mmCIF file of C-alpha atoms and ligand atoms in Angstrom:
data_model
loop_
_atom_site.group_PDB
_atom_site.id
_atom_site.type_symbol
_atom_site.label_atom_id
_atom_site.label_comp_id
_atom_site.label_asym_id
_atom_site.label_seq_id
_atom_site.Cartn_x
_atom_site.Cartn_y
_atom_site.Cartn_z
ATOM 1 C CA UNK A 178 104.330 15.234 -47.235
ATOM 2 C CA UNK A 179 100.791 15.254 -48.907
ATOM 3 C CA UNK A 180 100.742 11.416 -48.823
ATOM 4 C CA UNK A 181 101.606 11.414 -45.086
ATOM 5 C CA UNK A 182 98.710 13.854 -44.104
ATOM 6 C CA UNK A 183 95.874 11.782 -42.580
ATOM 7 C CA UNK A 184 92.570 11.445 -44.715
ATOM 8 C CA UNK A 185 90.397 13.377 -43.990
ATOM 9 C CA UNK A 186 92.131 16.777 -43.172
ATOM 10 C CA UNK A 187 91.455 20.260 -43.070
ATOM 11 C CA UNK A 188 92.928 23.142 -45.168
ATOM 12 C CA UNK A 189 92.291 26.568 -44.071
ATOM 13 C CA UNK A 190 91.358 28.722 -47.150
ATOM 14 C CA UNK A 191 93.380 31.740 -47.123
ATOM 15 C CA UNK A 192 94.367 30.973 -43.450
ATOM 16 C CA UNK A 193 91.604 30.925 -40.958
ATOM 17 C CA UNK A 194 89.688 33.667 -43.050
ATOM 18 C CA UNK A 195 86.311 33.428 -41.198
ATOM 19 C CA UNK A 196 88.202 34.565 -37.997
ATOM 20 C CA UNK A 197 90.994 36.754 -39.464
ATOM 21 C CA UNK A 198 91.773 38.868 -42.535
ATOM 22 C CA UNK A 199 92.487 36.334 -45.426
ATOM 23 C CA UNK A 200 96.050 35.638 -46.621
ATOM 24 C CA UNK A 201 97.635 37.427 -43.534
ATOM 25 C CA UNK A 202 100.121 36.090 -41.333
ATOM 26 C CA UNK A 203 97.575 36.435 -38.620
ATOM 27 C CA UNK A 204 95.189 34.241 -40.544
ATOM 28 C CA UNK A 205 97.809 31.760 -41.086
ATOM 29 C CA UNK A 206 98.835 31.469 -37.400
ATOM 30 C CA UNK A 207 95.189 31.393 -36.324
ATOM 31 C CA UNK A 208 94.791 28.179 -38.690
ATOM 32 C CA UNK A 209 97.629 26.356 -36.990
ATOM 33 C CA UNK A 210 96.190 27.497 -33.525
ATOM 34 C CA UNK A 211 92.830 26.208 -34.548
ATOM 35 C CA UNK A 212 94.247 22.639 -35.304
ATOM 36 C CA UNK A 213 94.491 23.046 -39.194
ATOM 37 C CA UNK A 214 97.559 21.000 -40.426
ATOM 38 C CA UNK A 215 97.376 23.049 -43.535
ATOM 39 C CA UNK A 216 96.516 26.212 -45.322
ATOM 40 C CA UNK A 217 95.558 27.483 -48.817
ATOM 41 C CA UNK A 218 96.885 30.891 -49.910
ATOM 42 C CA UNK A 219 96.890 32.805 -53.168
ATOM 43 C CA UNK A 220 100.484 34.046 -54.744
ATOM 44 C CA UNK A 221 101.073 36.655 -57.457
ATOM 45 C CA UNK A 222 104.017 39.022 -58.541
ATOM 46 C CA UNK A 223 104.624 42.603 -57.764
ATOM 47 C CA UNK A 224 105.661 45.032 -60.206
ATOM 48 C CA UNK A 225 109.327 44.162 -59.206
ATOM 49 C CA UNK A 226 108.716 40.520 -59.273
ATOM 50 C CA UNK A 227 108.369 39.758 -55.588
ATOM 51 C CA UNK A 228 105.885 36.955 -54.528
ATOM 52 C CA UNK A 229 103.129 38.207 -52.311
ATOM 53 C CA UNK A 230 100.177 36.868 -51.111
ATOM 54 C CA UNK A 231 96.819 38.384 -51.999
ATOM 55 C CA UNK A 232 93.687 36.934 -53.572
ATOM 56 C CA UNK A 233 92.187 39.780 -55.925
ATOM 57 C CA UNK A 234 93.817 41.500 -58.754
ATOM 58 C CA UNK A 235 92.976 44.776 -57.182
ATOM 59 C CA UNK A 236 94.073 46.084 -53.609
ATOM 60 C CA UNK A 237 90.437 47.627 -53.070
ATOM 61 C CA UNK A 238 88.753 44.902 -51.203
ATOM 62 C CA UNK A 239 91.327 43.784 -48.660
ATOM 63 C CA UNK A 240 93.768 46.806 -48.394
ATOM 64 C CA UNK A 241 93.682 50.613 -47.748
ATOM 65 C CA UNK A 242 95.259 50.932 -51.228
ATOM 66 C CA UNK A 243 93.635 51.147 -54.598
ATOM 67 C CA UNK A 244 94.096 49.953 -57.985
ATOM 68 C CA UNK A 245 95.706 46.931 -59.175
ATOM 69 C CA UNK A 246 98.141 44.744 -57.247
ATOM 70 C CA UNK A 247 100.740 44.412 -60.205
ATOM 71 C CA UNK A 248 101.421 47.872 -60.728
ATOM 72 C CA UNK A 249 102.943 48.506 -57.479
ATOM 73 C CA UNK A 250 106.505 47.497 -56.265
ATOM 74 C CA UNK A 251 106.784 45.369 -52.995
ATOM 75 C CA UNK A 252 107.911 48.683 -50.796
ATOM 76 C CA UNK A 253 104.872 50.424 -51.760
ATOM 77 C CA UNK A 254 102.608 47.349 -51.203
ATOM 78 C CA UNK A 255 103.961 46.716 -47.670
ATOM 79 C CA UNK A 256 103.117 50.236 -46.807
ATOM 80 C CA UNK A 257 99.354 49.115 -46.856
ATOM 81 C CA UNK A 258 97.151 47.993 -44.233
ATOM 82 C CA UNK A 259 95.524 44.471 -45.038
ATOM 83 C CA UNK A 260 93.901 43.858 -41.639
ATOM 84 C CA UNK A 261 91.704 46.978 -40.641
ATOM 85 C CA UNK A 262 89.145 46.279 -43.103
ATOM 86 C CA UNK A 263 88.116 42.740 -41.194
ATOM 87 C CA UNK A 264 88.076 44.334 -37.815
ATOM 88 C CA UNK A 265 90.116 46.971 -35.508
ATOM 89 C CA UNK A 266 92.104 44.411 -33.753
ATOM 90 C CA UNK A 267 93.798 43.327 -36.965
ATOM 91 C CA UNK A 268 95.114 46.902 -37.838
ATOM 92 C CA UNK A 269 98.644 46.785 -38.758
ATOM 93 C CA UNK A 270 98.551 43.445 -40.463
ATOM 94 C CA UNK A 271 100.590 43.662 -43.700
ATOM 95 C CA UNK A 272 100.085 41.996 -47.199
ATOM 96 C CA UNK A 273 102.642 39.252 -46.565
ATOM 97 C CA UNK A 274 105.380 38.143 -49.030
ATOM 98 C CA UNK A 275 105.536 34.546 -49.662
ATOM 99 C CA UNK A 276 108.785 34.167 -48.085
ATOM 100 C CA UNK A 277 107.479 35.717 -44.927
ATOM 101 C CA UNK A 278 104.893 32.804 -44.783
ATOM 102 C CA UNK A 279 107.438 30.116 -45.478
ATOM 103 C CA UNK A 280 109.683 31.691 -42.558
ATOM 104 C CA UNK A 281 106.470 32.075 -40.366
ATOM 105 C CA UNK A 282 104.738 28.895 -40.779
ATOM 106 C CA UNK A 283 106.658 26.770 -43.227
ATOM 107 C CA UNK A 284 107.898 24.237 -40.972
ATOM 108 C CA UNK A 285 104.657 23.677 -39.027
ATOM 109 C CA UNK A 286 101.801 23.697 -41.766
ATOM 110 C CA UNK A 287 101.580 21.971 -45.107
ATOM 111 C CA UNK A 288 101.083 25.008 -47.725
ATOM 112 C CA UNK A 289 99.159 24.883 -50.691
ATOM 113 C CA UNK A 290 100.378 27.573 -52.945
ATOM 114 C CA UNK A 291 97.533 28.789 -55.656
ATOM 115 C CA UNK A 292 99.456 30.231 -58.713
ATOM 116 C CA UNK A 293 97.195 32.934 -59.346
ATOM 117 C CA UNK A 294 98.879 34.665 -62.309
ATOM 118 C CA UNK A 295 95.456 34.214 -64.250
ATOM 119 C CA UNK A 296 95.458 37.517 -65.807
ATOM 120 C CA UNK A 297 99.228 37.497 -66.750
ATOM 121 C CA UNK A 298 100.071 33.793 -67.444
ATOM 122 C CA UNK A 299 103.335 34.291 -69.094
ATOM 123 C CA UNK A 300 104.847 36.395 -66.098
ATOM 124 C CA UNK A 301 107.298 33.690 -64.769
ATOM 125 C CA UNK A 302 105.500 33.364 -61.420
ATOM 126 C CA UNK A 303 105.902 29.619 -61.058
ATOM 127 C CA UNK A 304 109.771 29.880 -61.556
ATOM 128 C CA UNK A 305 109.833 32.649 -58.772
ATOM 129 C CA UNK A 306 107.806 30.560 -56.540
ATOM 130 C CA UNK A 307 110.013 27.621 -57.003
ATOM 131 C CA UNK A 308 113.091 29.442 -56.197
ATOM 132 C CA UNK A 309 111.792 30.410 -52.920
ATOM 133 C CA UNK A 310 110.542 26.904 -52.089
ATOM 134 C CA UNK A 311 114.197 25.609 -52.872
ATOM 135 C CA UNK A 312 115.765 28.593 -50.895
ATOM 136 C CA UNK A 313 113.479 27.293 -47.640
ATOM 137 C CA UNK A 314 113.728 23.787 -48.397
ATOM 138 C CA UNK A 315 110.215 23.376 -48.284
ATOM 139 C CA UNK A 316 109.887 21.141 -51.537
ATOM 140 C CA UNK A 317 108.080 18.433 -49.639
ATOM 141 C CA UNK A 318 105.864 20.699 -47.349
ATOM 142 C CA UNK A 319 104.025 22.370 -50.482
ATOM 143 C CA UNK A 320 101.347 21.543 -52.779
ATOM 144 C CA UNK A 321 101.254 23.679 -56.063
ATOM 145 C CA UNK A 322 97.683 24.241 -57.346
ATOM 146 C CA UNK A 323 96.232 26.395 -60.137
ATOM 147 C CA UNK A 324 92.989 26.798 -62.489
ATOM 148 C CA UNK A 325 95.711 27.260 -65.167
ATOM 149 C CA UNK A 326 97.292 23.733 -66.454
ATOM 150 C CA UNK A 327 100.625 25.117 -67.841
ATOM 151 C CA UNK A 328 101.429 26.750 -64.221
ATOM 152 C CA UNK A 329 101.237 22.772 -62.894
ATOM 153 C CA UNK A 330 103.184 21.667 -65.952
ATOM 154 C CA UNK A 331 105.891 24.272 -65.369
ATOM 155 C CA UNK A 332 106.003 23.236 -61.653
ATOM 156 C CA UNK A 333 106.367 19.718 -62.320
ATOM 157 C CA UNK A 334 109.397 20.438 -64.875
ATOM 158 C CA UNK A 335 111.159 22.514 -62.063
ATOM 159 C CA UNK A 336 110.177 20.569 -59.137
ATOM 160 C CA UNK A 337 109.002 17.236 -60.199
ATOM 161 C CA UNK A 338 108.807 15.819 -56.539
ATOM 162 C CA UNK A 339 106.370 18.691 -55.159
ATOM 163 C CA UNK A 340 102.915 17.466 -55.657
ATOM 164 C CA UNK A 341 100.498 19.458 -57.679
ATOM 165 C CA UNK A 342 96.583 19.911 -57.630
ATOM 166 C CA UNK A 343 94.524 20.823 -60.529
ATOM 167 C CA UNK A 344 91.769 23.403 -59.780
ATOM 168 C CA UNK A 345 88.470 22.691 -61.363
ATOM 169 C CA UNK A 346 85.971 25.465 -62.029
ATOM 170 C CA UNK A 347 82.443 24.463 -61.167
ATOM 171 C CA UNK A 348 79.949 22.938 -63.522
ATOM 172 C CA UNK A 349 80.410 23.459 -67.435
ATOM 173 C CA UNK A 350 82.883 26.209 -66.809
ATOM 174 C CA UNK A 351 85.329 23.519 -65.636
ATOM 175 C CA UNK A 352 85.076 21.063 -68.477
ATOM 176 C CA UNK A 353 88.507 21.949 -69.820
ATOM 177 C CA UNK A 354 90.347 21.739 -66.515
ATOM 178 C CA UNK A 355 88.494 18.376 -66.062
ATOM 179 C CA UNK A 356 89.806 17.025 -69.568
ATOM 180 C CA UNK A 357 93.243 18.394 -68.995
ATOM 181 C CA UNK A 358 93.456 17.007 -65.236
ATOM 182 C CA UNK A 359 92.750 13.343 -67.143
ATOM 183 C CA UNK A 360 96.128 13.513 -68.968
ATOM 184 C CA UNK A 361 98.388 15.290 -66.447
ATOM 185 C CA UNK A 362 100.646 13.974 -63.773
ATOM 186 C CA UNK A 363 98.731 15.303 -60.579
ATOM 187 C CA UNK A 364 98.876 13.844 -57.216
ATOM 188 C CA UNK A 365 95.431 15.808 -56.291
ATOM 189 C CA UNK A 366 92.182 17.212 -58.061
ATOM 190 C CA UNK A 367 90.644 20.449 -56.566
ATOM 191 C CA UNK A 368 87.187 20.540 -57.658
ATOM 192 C CA UNK A 369 84.342 22.872 -56.348
ATOM 193 C CA UNK A 370 82.636 21.329 -53.725
ATOM 194 C CA UNK A 371 79.101 21.041 -55.305
ATOM 195 C CA UNK A 372 80.513 18.892 -58.219
ATOM 196 C CA UNK A 373 82.150 16.146 -56.161
ATOM 197 C CA UNK A 374 80.489 12.985 -56.095
ATOM 198 C CA UNK A 375 81.427 9.601 -54.737
ATOM 199 C CA UNK A 376 82.103 8.207 -58.049
ATOM 200 C CA UNK A 377 84.630 11.054 -58.471
ATOM 201 C CA UNK A 378 86.403 10.298 -55.231
ATOM 202 C CA UNK A 379 86.581 6.613 -56.129
ATOM 203 C CA UNK A 380 88.221 7.400 -59.608
ATOM 204 C CA UNK A 381 90.643 9.797 -58.055
ATOM 205 C CA UNK A 382 91.732 7.387 -55.395
ATOM 206 C CA UNK A 383 92.188 4.711 -58.009
ATOM 207 C CA UNK A 384 94.738 6.732 -59.524
ATOM 208 C CA UNK A 385 96.273 7.601 -56.364
ATOM 209 C CA UNK A 386 95.123 11.145 -56.337
ATOM 210 C CA UNK A 387 93.298 13.077 -53.374
ATOM 211 C CA UNK A 388 90.489 15.165 -53.674
ATOM 212 C CA UNK A 389 90.780 18.468 -52.011
ATOM 213 C CA UNK A 390 87.662 20.592 -52.578
ATOM 214 C CA UNK A 391 86.829 24.332 -51.995
ATOM 215 C CA UNK A 392 85.430 26.375 -50.584
ATOM 216 C CA UNK A 393 83.586 24.412 -47.938
ATOM 217 C CA UNK A 394 81.814 26.567 -45.309
ATOM 218 C CA UNK A 395 78.589 24.744 -44.877
ATOM 219 C CA UNK A 396 78.297 22.067 -41.973
ATOM 220 C CA UNK A 397 76.014 19.784 -44.032
ATOM 221 C CA UNK A 398 78.193 19.747 -47.000
ATOM 222 C CA UNK A 399 81.145 18.962 -44.665
ATOM 223 C CA UNK A 400 79.322 15.771 -43.506
ATOM 224 C CA UNK A 401 78.120 14.850 -47.136
ATOM 225 C CA UNK A 402 81.924 15.136 -48.287
ATOM 226 C CA UNK A 403 83.333 13.262 -45.377
ATOM 227 C CA UNK A 404 80.757 10.468 -46.114
ATOM 228 C CA UNK A 405 81.744 10.217 -49.613
ATOM 229 C CA UNK A 406 85.650 10.014 -48.874
ATOM 230 C CA UNK A 407 86.726 13.360 -49.743
ATOM 231 C CA UNK A 408 90.458 13.806 -48.281
ATOM 232 C CA UNK A 409 90.515 17.401 -47.729
ATOM 233 C CA UNK A 410 87.975 20.339 -47.306
ATOM 234 C CA UNK A 411 89.352 23.627 -48.224
ATOM 235 C CA UNK A 412 87.512 26.086 -45.623
ATOM 236 C CA UNK A 413 87.237 29.536 -44.233
ATOM 237 C CA UNK A 414 86.421 27.928 -40.927
ATOM 238 C CA UNK A 415 88.653 25.175 -39.446
ATOM 239 C CA UNK A 416 86.680 24.992 -36.176
ATOM 240 C CA UNK A 417 83.541 24.255 -37.885
ATOM 241 C CA UNK A 418 85.051 21.634 -40.103
ATOM 242 C CA UNK A 419 86.803 19.847 -37.083
ATOM 243 C CA UNK A 420 82.993 19.357 -35.777
ATOM 244 C CA UNK A 421 81.665 18.374 -39.156
ATOM 245 C CA UNK A 422 84.376 17.090 -41.557
ATOM 246 C CA UNK A 423 86.694 14.979 -39.206
HETATM 247 O O1 G3P B 157 92.027 26.751 -53.606
HETATM 248 C C1 G3P B 157 90.722 26.872 -53.726
HETATM 249 C C2 G3P B 157 90.296 28.342 -53.917
HETATM 250 O O2 G3P B 157 91.296 29.019 -53.367
HETATM 251 C C3 G3P B 157 90.348 28.658 -55.325
HETATM 252 O O3 G3P B 157 89.473 29.767 -55.492
HETATM 253 O O4 G3P B 157 89.379 32.279 -55.661
HETATM 254 O O5 G3P B 157 89.390 31.309 -53.608
HETATM 255 O O6 G3P B 157 91.275 31.389 -54.912
HETATM 256 P P1 G3P B 157 89.717 31.235 -54.970
HETATM 257 MG MG1 MG B 158 92.666 30.266 -53.615
#
């Protein structure tokens, strides 16, 4: 499916997160309504090993809960409100499970699942996500991405036909991910947008890799990236990207 997406295309970062609370079903549905063919989301495990969709390690910023996500079982997390912080019209939005996202938009959006177990890299997150991908028959509608190369190596072993994109941190911090990406079997490289150059795009394309860059919310940057042949911007604002990147 990644190879079938047109270039350029828009990937809604945490859903249409400029217009709806990030990583909620409302944000993913809105991305679809706004015409984005794909979304990015952040996946991690609950205390009882269920896969949920939330960006931060802590509940504090995007829910009415407090403390670390990984200490809570799913039932407790599902009690929380994950929408009211963004606006009163979103009160009642919950932290979604990955399974709910697959059920709701899995057949209509291409999904970039960022494997977000950065503070618990040996927790078996990849295996749990792969089980859900297989259960919902979505192996050709998913991209795995992660800043941690071993997550993608594990995904390649379990589900070799599903594409993988190495996330690369900005500037010098990303040197080791850049190095690892050279030696890995990947279908995409996901660098920080300020680092993307025409040469990088050309080299990636020569290796049949796509460049999916984050997080691009500036119209001038969208136009620059389009001009040098970037395949996708991962953006909070699909409407802005429709005007400036497509
Ligand atoms: O996938 C791009 C982007 O989501 C990576 O950073 O922190 O927004 O998950 P972050
Ligand atoms: Mg992310």
